[in-house]
């Protein structure tokens, strides 16, 4: 009998698992990939794509239909929509469809196994850092940011995590001599005190980016002049032409019952096999930023996707799952502009050139074809 595997989320986690399952050409399974965005978005390069004419849209947005059309039509279905609720005891997920023809229709999908790969978004929905809305909306957020950045004389980037550092670095590389670029850090260092912080700060200074420490943003408002006023925790205000927030990751887990979620963080709770906690039947799995364990990261997501694909195959064959393994080394690399970077491998500092070579040169764009032809899985 054909078993249905519903995968929620069509980014690096969900698409990887879809490929891994479909490549086996197992006639006894059907994969339904449900996702908000009709495209696979290489969001790791979004930090550079906000500078106009550096990365073509077509290199970082690829239709998911192109990824799946290589498989027999009866083996899969691509559903563009948002999972809005789930019932793990009746094994159903309700999806609000985003087709133009039926704007407000919903569909209830029944599954044998369910995979949660809906990731996490940034609190400010106008930023293009994630594919957390429709293709049209993310593309327009990207183009809008490009045009505002070109016109701005003063740009403030908030959040001194990897994304904030990379955004400030790209802006500094392009415009450090002609525009004022400011990076706000909530704490007294970059990257929350990680050993890479000082090296990243040093690279940003070379690009004429100014860093303001102990500057936690508590609010922002549009002024009549068109500028944005940013309010800091210490009472200070900053008026800027463009405010780019990289703060506040929110797991896309609203459709999951609270007893499967961390009470504070709202991330999905999983066991060592990446099965969602408190599910009778153990047929719900989760990977990537919606889990954020040990943290939100691409390489961690990729490893988890490979483990879940393997465990699904074992489960379908009536076998026991294997413990999910993380990446062999902990790598933290920040690209800082188009020429340099800062990073570490475990506790070893990596040279700027090494980070540039491994990451900053391309920001991984060369990996996109593998997600389309399936060779990644
Ligand atoms: C600018 C930037 C740079 C980064 N650089 C690095 C790096 O260098 N190294 C590294 O390790 N990590 C990096 N990361 C982190 C990396 O991008 C994430 O770990 C990775 O994208 C997680 O993938 P994911 O599949 O879990 O989900 P996400 O990328 O968060 O995508 C979630 C998917 O689910 C869909 N979705 C959301 N809600 C629903 C719903 N309710 N129903 C249906 N579909 C839904 C979305 O449309 C999207 O397709 C970076 C992140 C950013 C923002
Ligand atoms: C650094 O940026 C400021 C604007 O913030 C500019 O006036 C100055 O000339 C820049 N310095 C260099 C060396 O590019």
Coordinates of C-alpha atoms and ligand atoms in Angstrom, one line a residue:
X1 CA 0.0 0.0 0.0
X2 CA 1.3 3.5 -0.8
X3 CA 2.4 5.5 2.2
X4 CA 2.1 9.3 2.1
X5 CA 4.9 11.4 3.5
X6 CA 3.9 15.1 3.9
X7 CA 6.9 17.5 4.2
X8 CA 6.2 21.0 5.4
X9 CA 8.7 23.6 4.2
X10 CA 10.6 23.8 0.9
X11 CA 13.9 25.2 1.9
X12 CA 17.2 23.4 2.5
X13 CA 15.7 21.0 5.1
X14 CA 12.5 20.0 3.4
X15 CA 13.8 19.9 -0.2
X16 CA 16.7 17.7 0.8
X17 CA 14.4 15.1 2.3
X18 CA 12.1 15.2 -0.7
X19 CA 15.0 14.5 -3.0
X20 CA 16.4 11.8 -0.8
X21 CA 13.1 9.9 -0.7
X22 CA 12.1 10.4 -4.4
X23 CA 15.5 9.4 -5.7
X24 CA 15.0 5.9 -4.4
X25 CA 12.2 5.5 -6.8
X26 CA 10.2 3.6 -4.2
X27 CA 6.8 2.9 -5.8
X28 CA 5.2 2.5 -2.3
X29 CA 5.6 6.1 -1.2
X30 CA 4.2 9.4 -2.3
X31 CA 5.8 12.7 -1.2
X32 CA 3.7 15.8 -0.8
X33 CA 5.8 18.9 -0.4
X34 CA 3.9 21.8 1.1
X35 CA 5.5 25.2 1.2
X36 CA 4.7 28.9 1.3
X37 CA 7.1 29.9 -1.3
X38 CA 6.9 28.4 -4.8
X39 CA 10.7 28.8 -5.1
X40 CA 13.8 27.4 -3.5
X41 CA 15.6 30.5 -2.1
X42 CA 19.3 30.5 -1.4
X43 CA 18.9 32.9 1.6
X44 CA 22.5 32.5 2.6
X45 CA 23.4 34.9 -0.2
X46 CA 20.6 37.4 0.6
X47 CA 23.1 39.6 2.5
X48 CA 25.0 40.3 -0.7
X49 CA 21.9 40.3 -3.0
X50 CA 20.7 43.5 -1.3
X51 CA 23.4 45.3 -3.2
X52 CA 22.0 45.8 -6.7
X53 CA 23.5 44.0 -9.7
X54 CA 25.8 41.7 -7.8
X55 CA 23.8 38.4 -7.8
X56 CA 21.1 37.8 -10.4
X57 CA 17.7 36.8 -8.9
X58 CA 17.7 33.7 -11.1
X59 CA 20.8 32.4 -9.3
X60 CA 19.2 32.5 -5.9
X61 CA 15.5 31.8 -6.7
X62 CA 14.7 28.6 -8.5
X63 CA 11.2 27.2 -9.0
X64 CA 10.6 24.1 -6.8
X65 CA 8.7 22.6 -9.7
X66 CA 12.0 22.4 -11.6
X67 CA 13.4 20.4 -8.7
X68 CA 10.6 17.9 -8.6
X69 CA 9.6 17.5 -12.2
X70 CA 12.4 15.0 -12.7
X71 CA 10.4 12.4 -10.7
X72 CA 7.4 10.4 -11.9
X73 CA 4.3 12.6 -11.6
X74 CA 2.4 10.0 -9.4
X75 CA 5.3 9.9 -6.9
X76 CA 4.9 13.5 -5.6
X77 CA 2.8 16.6 -5.3
X78 CA 3.9 20.2 -4.8
X79 CA 1.4 22.2 -2.8
X80 CA 2.0 26.0 -2.4
X81 CA 0.4 27.1 0.8
X82 CA 0.7 27.6 4.5
X83 CA 0.2 24.9 7.1
X84 CA -2.2 26.5 9.6
X85 CA -3.1 23.6 11.9
X86 CA -2.2 20.0 12.5
X87 CA -3.7 17.1 14.4
X88 CA -1.1 14.4 15.1
X89 CA -3.7 11.9 16.4
X90 CA -5.9 12.0 13.3
X91 CA -2.7 12.4 11.2
X92 CA -3.9 15.5 9.3
X93 CA -2.5 18.9 8.4
X94 CA -4.6 21.8 7.2
X95 CA -3.1 24.0 4.5
X96 CA -4.3 27.4 3.4
X97 CA -3.7 27.4 -0.3
X98 CA -2.1 30.4 -2.0
X99 CA -3.2 29.7 -5.6
X100 CA -4.6 32.8 -7.4
X101 CA -7.5 30.8 -8.7
X102 CA -8.8 29.9 -5.2
X103 CA -7.4 32.6 -3.0
X104 CA -8.9 31.5 0.3
X105 CA -9.3 27.8 -0.1
X106 CA -8.0 25.3 2.4
X107 CA -7.1 21.6 2.0
X108 CA -6.7 18.9 4.6
X109 CA -3.9 16.4 3.9
X110 CA -3.7 13.0 5.5
X111 CA -0.3 11.5 6.1
X112 CA 1.4 8.3 7.3
X113 CA 4.6 10.3 8.2
X114 CA 4.9 14.0 8.6
X115 CA 8.1 16.1 8.4
X116 CA 8.2 19.6 9.9
X117 CA 10.8 21.7 8.1
X118 CA 9.1 25.1 8.2
X119 CA 12.2 26.9 9.6
X120 CA 12.3 30.2 11.4
X121 CA 11.7 33.8 10.3
X122 CA 13.1 37.2 11.3
X123 CA 10.7 39.4 13.3
X124 CA 10.7 42.2 10.7
X125 CA 8.8 40.8 7.7
X126 CA 10.0 43.5 5.4
X127 CA 13.5 41.9 5.3
X128 CA 14.6 39.4 2.6
X129 CA 16.7 37.1 4.9
X130 CA 14.3 34.1 4.7
X131 CA 11.8 32.6 2.2
X132 CA 9.0 33.0 4.8
X133 CA 6.3 34.3 2.5
X134 CA 5.3 33.9 -1.1
X135 CA 7.9 34.1 -3.9
X136 CA 6.5 37.4 -5.1
X137 CA 6.6 38.9 -1.6
X138 CA 10.2 37.8 -0.9
X139 CA 11.4 39.0 -4.3
X140 CA 9.8 42.4 -3.8
X141 CA 11.3 42.7 -0.3
X142 CA 14.7 42.0 -1.9
X143 CA 14.2 44.5 -4.7
X144 CA 12.8 47.1 -2.3
X145 CA 15.8 46.8 0.0
X146 CA 18.1 47.1 -3.0
X147 CA 16.5 50.4 -4.1
X148 CA 16.3 51.8 -0.6
X149 CA 20.0 50.9 0.1
X150 CA 21.1 52.6 -3.2
X151 CA 19.3 55.8 -2.3
X152 CA 20.2 55.9 1.4
X153 CA 23.0 58.1 2.8
X154 CA 22.8 56.5 6.2
X155 CA 22.0 52.9 6.9
X156 CA 21.7 51.2 10.3
X157 CA 21.9 47.4 10.7
X158 CA 20.7 46.0 14.0
X159 CA 21.9 42.7 15.4
X160 CA 25.5 41.6 15.7
X161 CA 25.0 38.0 14.9
X162 CA 26.4 36.4 11.8
X163 CA 23.6 37.8 9.6
X164 CA 24.0 41.4 10.9
X165 CA 27.8 41.2 10.5
X166 CA 27.5 39.9 6.9
X167 CA 24.9 42.5 6.0
X168 CA 27.0 45.4 7.4
X169 CA 30.1 43.9 5.6
X170 CA 28.4 43.8 2.2
X171 CA 27.1 47.4 2.6
X172 CA 30.5 48.6 3.8
X173 CA 32.3 46.9 0.8
X174 CA 30.0 48.6 -1.7
X175 CA 29.3 51.9 0.0
X176 CA 31.7 52.3 3.0
X177 CA 33.4 55.3 1.4
X178 CA 30.3 57.1 0.3
X179 CA 27.5 56.2 2.9
X180 CA 27.5 56.0 6.6
X181 CA 27.0 52.4 7.7
X182 CA 26.3 51.6 11.4
X183 CA 26.1 48.2 13.0
X184 CA 24.3 48.1 16.4
X185 CA 25.2 45.4 18.9
X186 CA 23.0 44.8 21.9
X187 CA 26.1 43.6 23.9
X188 CA 29.6 44.7 24.4
X189 CA 31.0 42.4 21.6
X190 CA 29.9 40.9 18.3
X191 CA 28.5 37.4 18.0
X192 CA 27.5 37.3 21.6
X193 CA 31.0 37.0 22.9
X194 CA 32.2 34.3 20.5
X195 CA 36.0 34.3 19.8
X196 CA 35.2 35.3 16.2
X197 CA 33.7 38.7 17.3
X198 CA 36.9 40.7 17.6
X199 CA 38.2 39.5 14.2
X200 CA 34.8 40.4 12.6
X201 CA 34.8 43.8 14.2
X202 CA 38.3 44.4 12.8
X203 CA 37.3 43.5 9.3
X204 CA 34.2 45.7 9.5
X205 CA 36.4 48.7 10.5
X206 CA 38.5 48.2 7.4
X207 CA 35.3 48.7 5.4
X208 CA 34.6 51.9 7.4
X209 CA 31.5 50.4 9.1
X210 CA 31.0 51.9 12.5
X211 CA 30.0 49.6 15.3
X212 CA 27.9 50.8 18.3
X213 CA 28.0 48.4 21.3
X214 CA 25.6 48.2 24.1
X215 CA 22.9 49.5 21.8
X216 CA 19.8 47.3 22.1
X217 CA 17.0 48.4 19.8
X218 CA 13.6 48.7 21.6
X219 CA 11.5 50.2 18.8
X220 CA 11.5 52.0 15.5
X221 CA 9.0 54.3 13.8
X222 CA 8.8 55.9 10.4
X223 CA 9.2 59.8 10.6
X224 CA 7.3 62.2 8.3
X225 CA 10.6 63.0 6.6
X226 CA 10.7 59.4 5.3
X227 CA 13.5 58.5 7.7
X228 CA 13.2 55.9 10.4
X229 CA 13.8 56.7 14.0
X230 CA 15.3 53.9 16.0
X231 CA 15.0 53.9 19.8
X232 CA 17.7 52.3 21.9
X233 CA 17.2 50.8 25.4
X234 CA 19.4 53.6 26.9
X235 CA 16.9 56.2 25.6
X236 CA 19.1 57.3 22.7
X237 CA 17.4 57.7 19.3
X238 CA 19.0 57.4 15.8
X239 CA 17.4 58.7 12.6
X240 CA 18.4 56.8 9.5
X241 CA 17.5 56.5 5.8
X242 CA 17.3 52.7 6.0
X243 CA 16.9 50.5 9.0
X244 CA 17.8 46.8 8.5
X245 CA 16.9 44.5 11.4
X246 CA 18.5 41.1 11.7
X247 CA 17.2 40.5 15.2
X248 CA 14.5 38.2 16.6
X249 CA 14.3 34.8 15.1
X250 CA 10.7 33.4 15.4
X251 CA 10.2 29.6 14.7
X252 CA 7.4 28.9 12.1
X253 CA 5.6 26.6 14.5
X254 CA 2.3 28.2 15.0
X255 CA 0.4 25.3 13.4
X256 CA 1.8 22.8 16.0
X257 CA 0.2 22.1 19.3
X258 CA 1.9 23.6 22.3
X259 CA 2.7 20.3 23.9
X260 CA 5.2 19.6 21.2
X261 CA 6.9 23.0 21.6
X262 CA 9.5 24.5 23.9
X263 CA 7.4 26.7 26.2
X264 CA 9.6 29.8 25.8
X265 CA 11.3 29.6 22.5
X266 CA 8.4 27.9 20.6
X267 CA 10.8 25.6 18.8
X268 CA 9.7 22.0 18.1
X269 CA 10.9 19.5 20.7
X270 CA 12.6 16.4 19.2
X271 CA 14.3 13.3 20.5
X272 CA 17.7 11.9 19.5
X273 CA 16.2 10.4 16.3
X274 CA 14.6 13.8 15.4
X275 CA 11.1 12.5 16.1
X276 CA 8.8 15.1 17.5
X277 CA 8.2 14.7 21.2
X278 CA 4.9 13.5 22.6
X279 CA 3.5 12.0 19.4
X280 CA 1.8 8.7 19.7
X281 CA 3.1 6.5 16.9
X282 CA 6.3 8.4 16.5
X283 CA 5.5 9.3 12.9
X284 CA 6.2 13.1 13.0
X285 CA 9.8 14.3 12.4
X286 CA 11.4 17.7 12.5
X287 CA 14.6 19.3 11.1
X288 CA 16.3 22.7 10.8
X289 CA 15.6 26.1 12.2
X290 CA 12.1 25.1 13.5
X291 CA 14.1 22.9 15.9
X292 CA 17.2 25.1 16.2
X293 CA 19.0 22.4 18.1
X294 CA 21.9 22.7 18.9
X295 CA 21.4 26.0 17.0
X296 CA 19.9 27.3 13.8
X297 CA 22.4 26.7 11.0
X298 CA 22.6 25.4 7.4
X299 CA 25.1 22.6 8.0
X300 CA 23.2 21.4 11.0
X301 CA 19.9 21.4 8.9
X302 CA 21.6 19.5 6.1
X303 CA 22.9 16.8 8.5
X304 CA 19.5 16.5 10.1
X305 CA 17.7 16.2 6.8
X306 CA 20.0 13.3 5.8
X307 CA 19.2 11.6 9.2
X308 CA 15.5 12.0 8.9
X309 CA 15.5 10.8 5.3
X310 CA 17.4 7.7 6.5
X311 CA 15.0 7.2 9.5
X312 CA 12.0 7.5 7.3
X313 CA 13.3 4.7 5.0
X314 CA 13.9 2.6 8.1
X315 CA 10.5 3.3 9.5
X316 CA 8.8 2.5 6.2
X317 CA 10.7 -0.8 6.2
X318 CA 9.5 -1.5 9.8
X319 CA 13.0 -1.0 11.2
X320 CA 14.3 1.0 14.2
X321 CA 15.6 4.5 13.7
X322 CA 19.3 5.5 14.1
X323 CA 20.5 8.4 16.3
X324 CA 21.0 11.6 14.3
X325 CA 24.6 12.9 14.1
X326 CA 25.6 16.5 13.8
X327 CA 28.4 18.0 11.7
X328 CA 31.9 16.6 12.6
X329 CA 33.3 20.0 13.4
X330 CA 31.7 23.2 14.6
X331 CA 32.4 25.9 12.0
X332 CA 31.5 29.5 12.4
X333 CA 32.3 31.7 9.4
X334 CA 31.2 35.2 8.7
X335 CA 31.8 36.7 5.3
X336 CA 32.7 40.4 5.6
X337 CA 32.3 42.0 2.3
X338 CA 33.2 40.6 -1.1
X339 CA 36.9 40.2 -0.2
X340 CA 37.4 39.0 3.4
X341 CA 35.9 37.2 6.4
X342 CA 36.3 36.0 10.0
X343 CA 35.8 32.6 11.4
X344 CA 36.8 29.6 13.5
X345 CA 36.8 25.8 13.2
X346 CA 36.0 24.5 16.7
X347 CA 38.5 26.7 18.7
X348 CA 40.9 27.4 15.9
X349 CA 40.8 30.8 14.4
X350 CA 40.5 30.7 10.6
X351 CA 42.4 33.3 8.5
X352 CA 40.4 35.9 6.7
X353 CA 41.4 34.6 3.3
X354 CA 40.4 31.1 4.3
X355 CA 36.9 32.2 5.2
X356 CA 36.7 34.2 2.0
X357 CA 37.7 31.2 -0.1
X358 CA 35.4 28.7 1.7
X359 CA 32.4 31.0 2.0
X360 CA 32.6 34.7 1.2
X361 CA 33.7 34.3 -2.4
X362 CA 30.4 32.8 -3.5
X363 CA 28.2 32.6 -0.4
X364 CA 27.5 29.0 -1.5
X365 CA 25.5 30.0 -4.6
X366 CA 27.3 27.2 -6.4
X367 CA 25.3 24.7 -4.2
X368 CA 22.0 25.8 -5.7
X369 CA 22.1 23.5 -8.8
X370 CA 22.5 20.5 -6.4
X371 CA 19.2 21.3 -4.7
X372 CA 17.5 21.5 -8.1
X373 CA 19.0 18.3 -9.7
X374 CA 18.8 16.4 -6.4
X375 CA 22.6 15.6 -6.2
X376 CA 22.7 17.3 -2.8
X377 CA 20.8 14.4 -1.2
Ligands
LIG1 C1 21.4 35.8 5.8 C2 21.7 34.4 6.4 C3 22.9 33.8 6.2 C4 23.1 32.6 6.7 N1 24.3 32.0 6.6 C5 24.6 30.8 7.2 C6 25.9 30.2 7.1 O1 26.8 30.8 6.6 N2 26.1 29.0 7.7 C7 25.1 28.3 8.3 O2 25.3 27.3 8.8 N3 23.8 28.9 8.4 C8 23.5 30.1 7.8 N4 22.3 30.6 7.9 C9 21.2 29.8 8.5 C10 20.5 29.0 7.4 O3 19.9 29.9 6.5 C11 19.3 28.2 8.1 O4 19.9 27.4 9.1 C12 18.6 27.4 7.1 O5 18.0 28.2 6.1 C13 17.5 26.5 7.7 O6 16.7 25.9 6.7 P1 15.3 25.3 7.1 O7 15.0 24.3 5.9 O8 15.2 24.8 8.4 O9 14.2 26.5 7.0 P2 14.1 28.0 6.5 O10 15.3 28.4 5.6 O11 13.8 28.8 7.6 O12 12.8 27.9 5.5 C14 11.6 27.5 5.9 C15 10.7 27.1 4.7 O13 9.4 26.7 5.2 C16 8.4 27.5 4.6 N5 7.3 27.7 5.6 C17 7.4 28.5 6.7 N6 6.2 28.4 7.4 C18 5.4 27.5 6.7 C19 4.1 27.0 6.9 N7 3.4 27.3 8.0 N8 3.6 26.1 6.0 C20 4.4 25.7 4.9 N9 5.6 26.2 4.7 C21 6.1 27.1 5.6 C22 9.1 28.8 4.1 O14 8.4 29.3 3.0 C23 10.5 28.2 3.8 O15 10.5 27.7 2.5 C24 22.1 31.9 7.4 C25 20.8 32.5 7.6 C26 20.6 33.8 7.1 C27 19.3 34.4 7.3
LIG2 C1 34.1 56.6 6.2 O1 32.7 57.0 6.1 C2 32.4 58.4 6.4 C3 30.9 58.5 6.3 O2 30.4 57.8 7.4 C4 33.1 59.2 5.3 O3 32.9 60.6 5.6 C5 34.6 58.9 5.3 O4 35.2 59.6 4.2 C6 34.9 57.4 5.1 N1 36.3 57.1 5.2 C7 36.9 56.4 4.3 C8 38.4 56.2 4.6 O5 36.4 56.0 3.3

